[in-house]
CSV table of N, CA and C in Angstrom, one decimal:
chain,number,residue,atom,x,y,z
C,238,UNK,N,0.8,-1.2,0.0
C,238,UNK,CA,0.0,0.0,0.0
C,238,UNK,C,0.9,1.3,0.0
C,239,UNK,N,2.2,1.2,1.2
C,239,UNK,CA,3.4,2.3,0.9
C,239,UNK,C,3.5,2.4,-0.6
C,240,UNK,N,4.1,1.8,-1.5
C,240,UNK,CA,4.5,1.9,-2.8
C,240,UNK,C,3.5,2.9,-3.5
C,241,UNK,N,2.4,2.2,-3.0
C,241,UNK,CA,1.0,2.7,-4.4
C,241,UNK,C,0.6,4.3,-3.9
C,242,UNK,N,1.0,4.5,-2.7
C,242,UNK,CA,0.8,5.8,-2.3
C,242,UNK,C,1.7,6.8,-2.7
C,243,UNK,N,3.1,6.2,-2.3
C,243,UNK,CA,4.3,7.1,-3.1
C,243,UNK,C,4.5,7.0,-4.4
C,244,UNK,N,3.8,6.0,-5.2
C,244,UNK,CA,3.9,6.3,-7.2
C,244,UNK,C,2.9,6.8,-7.5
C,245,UNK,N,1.5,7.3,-5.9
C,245,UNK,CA,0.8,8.2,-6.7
C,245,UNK,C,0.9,9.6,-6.4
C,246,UNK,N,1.7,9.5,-5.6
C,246,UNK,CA,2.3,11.6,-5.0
C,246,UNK,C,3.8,11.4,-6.5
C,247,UNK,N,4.2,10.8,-6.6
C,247,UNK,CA,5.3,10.9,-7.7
C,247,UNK,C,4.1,11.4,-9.1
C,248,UNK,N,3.5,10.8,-9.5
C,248,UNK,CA,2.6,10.9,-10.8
C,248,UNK,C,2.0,12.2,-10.2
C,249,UNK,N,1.0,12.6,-9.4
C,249,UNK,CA,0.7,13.8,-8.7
C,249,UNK,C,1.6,15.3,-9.0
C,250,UNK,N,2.8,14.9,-8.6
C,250,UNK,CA,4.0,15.9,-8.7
C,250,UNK,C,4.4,16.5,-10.0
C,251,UNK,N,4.7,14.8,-10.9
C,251,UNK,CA,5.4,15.1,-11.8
C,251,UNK,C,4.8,15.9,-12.6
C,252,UNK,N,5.8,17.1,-13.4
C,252,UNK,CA,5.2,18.0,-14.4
C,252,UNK,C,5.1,17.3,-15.7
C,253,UNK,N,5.3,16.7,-16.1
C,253,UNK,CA,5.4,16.2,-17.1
C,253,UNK,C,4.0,14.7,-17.3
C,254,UNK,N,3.5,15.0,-16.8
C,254,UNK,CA,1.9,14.0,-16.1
C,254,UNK,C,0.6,14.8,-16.7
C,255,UNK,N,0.2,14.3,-17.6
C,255,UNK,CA,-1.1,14.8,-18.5
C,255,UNK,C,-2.2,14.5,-17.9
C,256,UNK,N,-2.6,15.2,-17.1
C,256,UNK,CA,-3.8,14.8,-16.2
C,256,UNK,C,-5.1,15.1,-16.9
C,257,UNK,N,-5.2,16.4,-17.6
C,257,UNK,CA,-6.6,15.9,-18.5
C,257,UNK,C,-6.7,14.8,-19.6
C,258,UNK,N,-6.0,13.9,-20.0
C,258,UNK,CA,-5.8,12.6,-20.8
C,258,UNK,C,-5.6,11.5,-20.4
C,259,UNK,N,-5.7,11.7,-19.2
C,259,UNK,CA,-5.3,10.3,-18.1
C,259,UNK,C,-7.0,9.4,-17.2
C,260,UNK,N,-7.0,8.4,-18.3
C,260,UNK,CA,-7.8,7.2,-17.2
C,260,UNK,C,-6.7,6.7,-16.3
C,261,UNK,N,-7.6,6.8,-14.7
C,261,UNK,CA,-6.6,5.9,-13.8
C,261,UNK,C,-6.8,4.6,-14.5
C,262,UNK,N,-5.4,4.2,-14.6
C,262,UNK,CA,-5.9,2.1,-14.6
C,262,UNK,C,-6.5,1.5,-13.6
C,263,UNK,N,-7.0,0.3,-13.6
C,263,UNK,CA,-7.6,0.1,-12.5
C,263,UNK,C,-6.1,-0.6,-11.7
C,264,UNK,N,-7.0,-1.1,-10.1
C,264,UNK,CA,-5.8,-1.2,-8.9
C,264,UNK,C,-5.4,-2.0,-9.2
C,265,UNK,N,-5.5,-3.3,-10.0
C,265,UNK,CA,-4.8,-4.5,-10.7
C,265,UNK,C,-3.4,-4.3,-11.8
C,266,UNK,N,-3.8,-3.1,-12.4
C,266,UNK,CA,-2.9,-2.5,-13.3
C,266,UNK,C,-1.6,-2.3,-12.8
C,267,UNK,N,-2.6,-1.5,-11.7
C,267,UNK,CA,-1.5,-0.4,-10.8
C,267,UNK,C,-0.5,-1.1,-10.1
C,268,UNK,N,-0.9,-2.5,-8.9
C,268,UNK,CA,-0.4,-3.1,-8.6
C,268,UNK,C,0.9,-4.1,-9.1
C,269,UNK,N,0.4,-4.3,-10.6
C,269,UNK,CA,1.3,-5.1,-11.1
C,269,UNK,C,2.3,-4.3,-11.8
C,270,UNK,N,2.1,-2.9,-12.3
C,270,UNK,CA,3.0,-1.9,-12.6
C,270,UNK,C,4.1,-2.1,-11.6
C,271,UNK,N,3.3,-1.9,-10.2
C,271,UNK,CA,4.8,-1.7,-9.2
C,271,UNK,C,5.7,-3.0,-9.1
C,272,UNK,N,5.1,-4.3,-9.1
C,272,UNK,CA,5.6,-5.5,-8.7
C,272,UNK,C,6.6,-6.2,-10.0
C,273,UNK,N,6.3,-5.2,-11.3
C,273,UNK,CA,7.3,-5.3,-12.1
C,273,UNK,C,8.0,-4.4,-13.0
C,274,UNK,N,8.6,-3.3,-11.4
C,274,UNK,CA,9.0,-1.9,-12.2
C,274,UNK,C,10.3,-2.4,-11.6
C,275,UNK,N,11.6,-2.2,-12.7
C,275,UNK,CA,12.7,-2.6,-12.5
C,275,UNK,C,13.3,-1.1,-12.0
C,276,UNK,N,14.9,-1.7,-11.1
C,276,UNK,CA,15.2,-0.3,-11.1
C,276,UNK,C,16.3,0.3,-11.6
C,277,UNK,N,16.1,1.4,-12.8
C,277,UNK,CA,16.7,1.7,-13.8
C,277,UNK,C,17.1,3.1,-13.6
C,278,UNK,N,16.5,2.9,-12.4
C,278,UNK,CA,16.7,5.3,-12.3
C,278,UNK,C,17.9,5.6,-11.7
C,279,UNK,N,18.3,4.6,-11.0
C,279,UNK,CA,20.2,4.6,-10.6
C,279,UNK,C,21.1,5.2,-11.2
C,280,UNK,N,20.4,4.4,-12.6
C,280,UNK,CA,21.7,4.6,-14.0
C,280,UNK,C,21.4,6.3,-14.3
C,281,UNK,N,20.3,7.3,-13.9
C,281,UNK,CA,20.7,8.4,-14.4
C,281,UNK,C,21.2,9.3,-13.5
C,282,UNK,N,20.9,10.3,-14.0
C,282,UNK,CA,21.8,11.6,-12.6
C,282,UNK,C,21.2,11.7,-11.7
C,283,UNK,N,22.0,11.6,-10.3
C,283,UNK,CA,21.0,11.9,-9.2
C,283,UNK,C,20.1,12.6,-8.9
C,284,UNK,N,20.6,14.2,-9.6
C,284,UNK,CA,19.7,14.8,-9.6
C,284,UNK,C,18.5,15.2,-10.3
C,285,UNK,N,18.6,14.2,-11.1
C,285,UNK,CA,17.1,14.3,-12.2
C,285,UNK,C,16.0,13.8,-11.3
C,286,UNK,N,15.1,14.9,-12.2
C,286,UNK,CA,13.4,14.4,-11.5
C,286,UNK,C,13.0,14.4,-12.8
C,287,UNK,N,11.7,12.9,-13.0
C,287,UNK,CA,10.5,12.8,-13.8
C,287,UNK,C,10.7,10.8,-14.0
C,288,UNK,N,10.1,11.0,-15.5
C,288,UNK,CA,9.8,9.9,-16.3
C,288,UNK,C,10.8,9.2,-17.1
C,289,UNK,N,11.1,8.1,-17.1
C,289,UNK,CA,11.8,7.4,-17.7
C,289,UNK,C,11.1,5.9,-18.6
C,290,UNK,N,12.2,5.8,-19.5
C,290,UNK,CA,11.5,4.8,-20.0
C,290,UNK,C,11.6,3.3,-20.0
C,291,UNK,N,10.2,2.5,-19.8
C,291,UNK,CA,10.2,1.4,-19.2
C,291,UNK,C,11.5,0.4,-20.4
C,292,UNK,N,12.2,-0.7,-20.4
C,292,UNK,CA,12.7,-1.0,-20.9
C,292,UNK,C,11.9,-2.4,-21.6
C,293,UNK,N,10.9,-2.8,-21.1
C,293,UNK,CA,10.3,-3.9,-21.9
C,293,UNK,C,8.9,-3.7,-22.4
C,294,UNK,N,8.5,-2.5,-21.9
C,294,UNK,CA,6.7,-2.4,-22.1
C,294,UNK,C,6.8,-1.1,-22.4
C,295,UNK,N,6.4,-0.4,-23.8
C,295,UNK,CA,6.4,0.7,-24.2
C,295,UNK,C,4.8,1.3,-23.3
C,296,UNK,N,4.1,0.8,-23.0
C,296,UNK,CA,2.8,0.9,-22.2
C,296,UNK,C,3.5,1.5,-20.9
C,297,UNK,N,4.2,1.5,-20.3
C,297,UNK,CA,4.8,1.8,-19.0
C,297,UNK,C,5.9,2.5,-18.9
C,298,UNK,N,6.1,3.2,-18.1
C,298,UNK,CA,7.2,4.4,-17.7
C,298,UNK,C,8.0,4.1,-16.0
C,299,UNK,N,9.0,4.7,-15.8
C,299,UNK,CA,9.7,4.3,-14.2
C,299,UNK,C,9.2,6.3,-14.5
C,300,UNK,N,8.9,6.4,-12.6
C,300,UNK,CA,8.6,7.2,-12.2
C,300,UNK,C,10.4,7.5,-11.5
C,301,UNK,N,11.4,8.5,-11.7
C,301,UNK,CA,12.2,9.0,-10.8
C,301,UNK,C,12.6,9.9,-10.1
C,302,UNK,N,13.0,9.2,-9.1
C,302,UNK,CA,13.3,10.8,-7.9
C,302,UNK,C,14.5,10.5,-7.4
C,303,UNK,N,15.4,11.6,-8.2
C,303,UNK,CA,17.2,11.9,-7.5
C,303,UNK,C,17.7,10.0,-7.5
C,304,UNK,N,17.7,10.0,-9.0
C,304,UNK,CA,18.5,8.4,-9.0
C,304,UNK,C,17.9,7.1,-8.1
C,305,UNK,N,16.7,7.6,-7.7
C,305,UNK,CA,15.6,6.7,-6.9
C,305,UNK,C,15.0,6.1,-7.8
C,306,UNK,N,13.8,4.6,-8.3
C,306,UNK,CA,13.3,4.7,-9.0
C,306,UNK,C,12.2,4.3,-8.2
C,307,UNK,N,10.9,5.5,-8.1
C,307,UNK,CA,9.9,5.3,-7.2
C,307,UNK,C,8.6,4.4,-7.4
C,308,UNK,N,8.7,3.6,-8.5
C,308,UNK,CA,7.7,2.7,-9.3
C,308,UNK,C,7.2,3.1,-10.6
C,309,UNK,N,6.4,2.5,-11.0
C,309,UNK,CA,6.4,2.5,-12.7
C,309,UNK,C,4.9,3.2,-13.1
C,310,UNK,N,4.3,3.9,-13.7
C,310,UNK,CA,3.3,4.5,-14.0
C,310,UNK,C,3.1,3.5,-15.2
C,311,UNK,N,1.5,3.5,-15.7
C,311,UNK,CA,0.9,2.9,-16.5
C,311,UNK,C,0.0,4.0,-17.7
C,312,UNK,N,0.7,3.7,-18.8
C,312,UNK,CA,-0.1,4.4,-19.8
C,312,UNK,C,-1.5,3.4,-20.6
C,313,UNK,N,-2.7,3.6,-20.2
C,313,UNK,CA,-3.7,3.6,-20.7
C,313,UNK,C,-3.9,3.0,-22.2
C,314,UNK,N,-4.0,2.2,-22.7
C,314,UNK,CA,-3.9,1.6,-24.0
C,314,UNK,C,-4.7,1.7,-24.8
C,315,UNK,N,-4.7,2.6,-26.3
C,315,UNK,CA,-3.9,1.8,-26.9
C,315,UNK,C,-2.8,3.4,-26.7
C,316,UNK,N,-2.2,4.8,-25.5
C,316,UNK,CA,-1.5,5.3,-25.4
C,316,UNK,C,-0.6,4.3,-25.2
C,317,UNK,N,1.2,5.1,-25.7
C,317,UNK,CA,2.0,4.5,-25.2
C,317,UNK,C,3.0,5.4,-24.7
C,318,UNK,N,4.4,5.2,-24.0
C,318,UNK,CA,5.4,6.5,-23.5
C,318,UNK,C,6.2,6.8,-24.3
C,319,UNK,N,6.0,8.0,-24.8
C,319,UNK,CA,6.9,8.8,-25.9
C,319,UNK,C,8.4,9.1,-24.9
C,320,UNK,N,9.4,8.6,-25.5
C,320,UNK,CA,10.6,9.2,-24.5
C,320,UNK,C,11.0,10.1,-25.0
C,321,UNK,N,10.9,10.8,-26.4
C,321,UNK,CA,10.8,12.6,-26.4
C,321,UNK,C,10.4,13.4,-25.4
C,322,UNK,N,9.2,12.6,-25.5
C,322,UNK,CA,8.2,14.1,-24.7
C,322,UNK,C,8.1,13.3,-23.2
C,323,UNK,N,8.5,12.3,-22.9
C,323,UNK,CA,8.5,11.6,-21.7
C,323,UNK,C,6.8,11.8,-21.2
C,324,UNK,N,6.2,11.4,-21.8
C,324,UNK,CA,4.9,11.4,-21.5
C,324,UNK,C,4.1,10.6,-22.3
C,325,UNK,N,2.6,9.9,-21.7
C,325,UNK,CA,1.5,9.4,-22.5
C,325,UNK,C,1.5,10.0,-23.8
C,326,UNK,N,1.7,9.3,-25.0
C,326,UNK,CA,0.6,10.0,-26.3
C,326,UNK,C,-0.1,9.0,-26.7
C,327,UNK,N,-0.8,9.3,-27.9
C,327,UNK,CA,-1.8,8.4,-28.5
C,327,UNK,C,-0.8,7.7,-29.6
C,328,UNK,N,-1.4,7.2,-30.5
C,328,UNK,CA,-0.5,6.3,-31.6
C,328,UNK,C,-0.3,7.2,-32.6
C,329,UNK,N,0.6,7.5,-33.2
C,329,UNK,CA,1.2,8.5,-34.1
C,329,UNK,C,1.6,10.0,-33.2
C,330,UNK,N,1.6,9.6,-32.4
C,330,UNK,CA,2.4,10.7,-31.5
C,330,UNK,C,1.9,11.8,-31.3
C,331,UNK,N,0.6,11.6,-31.2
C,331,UNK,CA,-0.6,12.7,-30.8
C,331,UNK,C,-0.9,13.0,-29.7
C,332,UNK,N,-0.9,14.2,-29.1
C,332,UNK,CA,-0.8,14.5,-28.0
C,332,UNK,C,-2.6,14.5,-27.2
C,333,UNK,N,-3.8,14.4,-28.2
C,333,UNK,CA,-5.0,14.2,-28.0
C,333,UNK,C,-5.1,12.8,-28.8
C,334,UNK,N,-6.6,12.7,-28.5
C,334,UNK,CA,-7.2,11.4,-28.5
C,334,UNK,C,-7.9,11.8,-30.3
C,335,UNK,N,-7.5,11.5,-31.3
C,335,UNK,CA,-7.8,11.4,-32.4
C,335,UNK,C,-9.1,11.3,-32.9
C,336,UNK,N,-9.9,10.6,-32.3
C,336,UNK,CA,-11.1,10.5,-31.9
C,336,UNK,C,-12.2,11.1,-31.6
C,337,UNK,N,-11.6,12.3,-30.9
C,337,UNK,CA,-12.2,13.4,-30.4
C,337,UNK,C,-12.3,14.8,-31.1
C,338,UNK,N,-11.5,14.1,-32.2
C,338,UNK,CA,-11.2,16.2,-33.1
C,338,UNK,C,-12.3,16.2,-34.1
């Protein structure tokens, strides 16, 4: 329950977190996000804050804090994590839901 509280003040914080385009996943998602978020935020600068990118599941991102990696956020499908823009987009790198225009 710690984890899922602190990856949700990390996603909360982060600026780079699209909150009007964001379905929560449900707590099965969320759960399994954490239980297989590796930790890869070591490898960057300590002092970096945000998103990084998951290395097996383009659907998923590692949340980091100062070379921490505080669990893995889940992009909503069929979005995936742009490591440009370090954020959710839709498929062709749309920053809205295609759908909707």
């Amino acid at each position: 329950m710690k984890s899922v509280i602190v990856l949700s003040l990390v996603l909360t914080l982060n600026l780079f977190f699209v909150a009007c385009e964001y379905k929560t996943p449900t707590k099965k998602e969320q759960e399994k996000a954490i239980e297989e978020c590796p930790d890869l935020c070591s490898k960057t600068s300590q002092s970096w804050l945000g998103n990084a990118v998951h290395p097996t599941d383009k659907h998923k991102f590692l949340a980091c804090w100062h070379g921490t990696t505080m669990g893995c956020g889940v992009c909503q499908k069929p979005r995936y994590f742009d490591a440009e823009k370090l954020r959710c987009v839709w498929p062709g790198g749309l920053d809205y839901d295609p759908m909707t225009v």
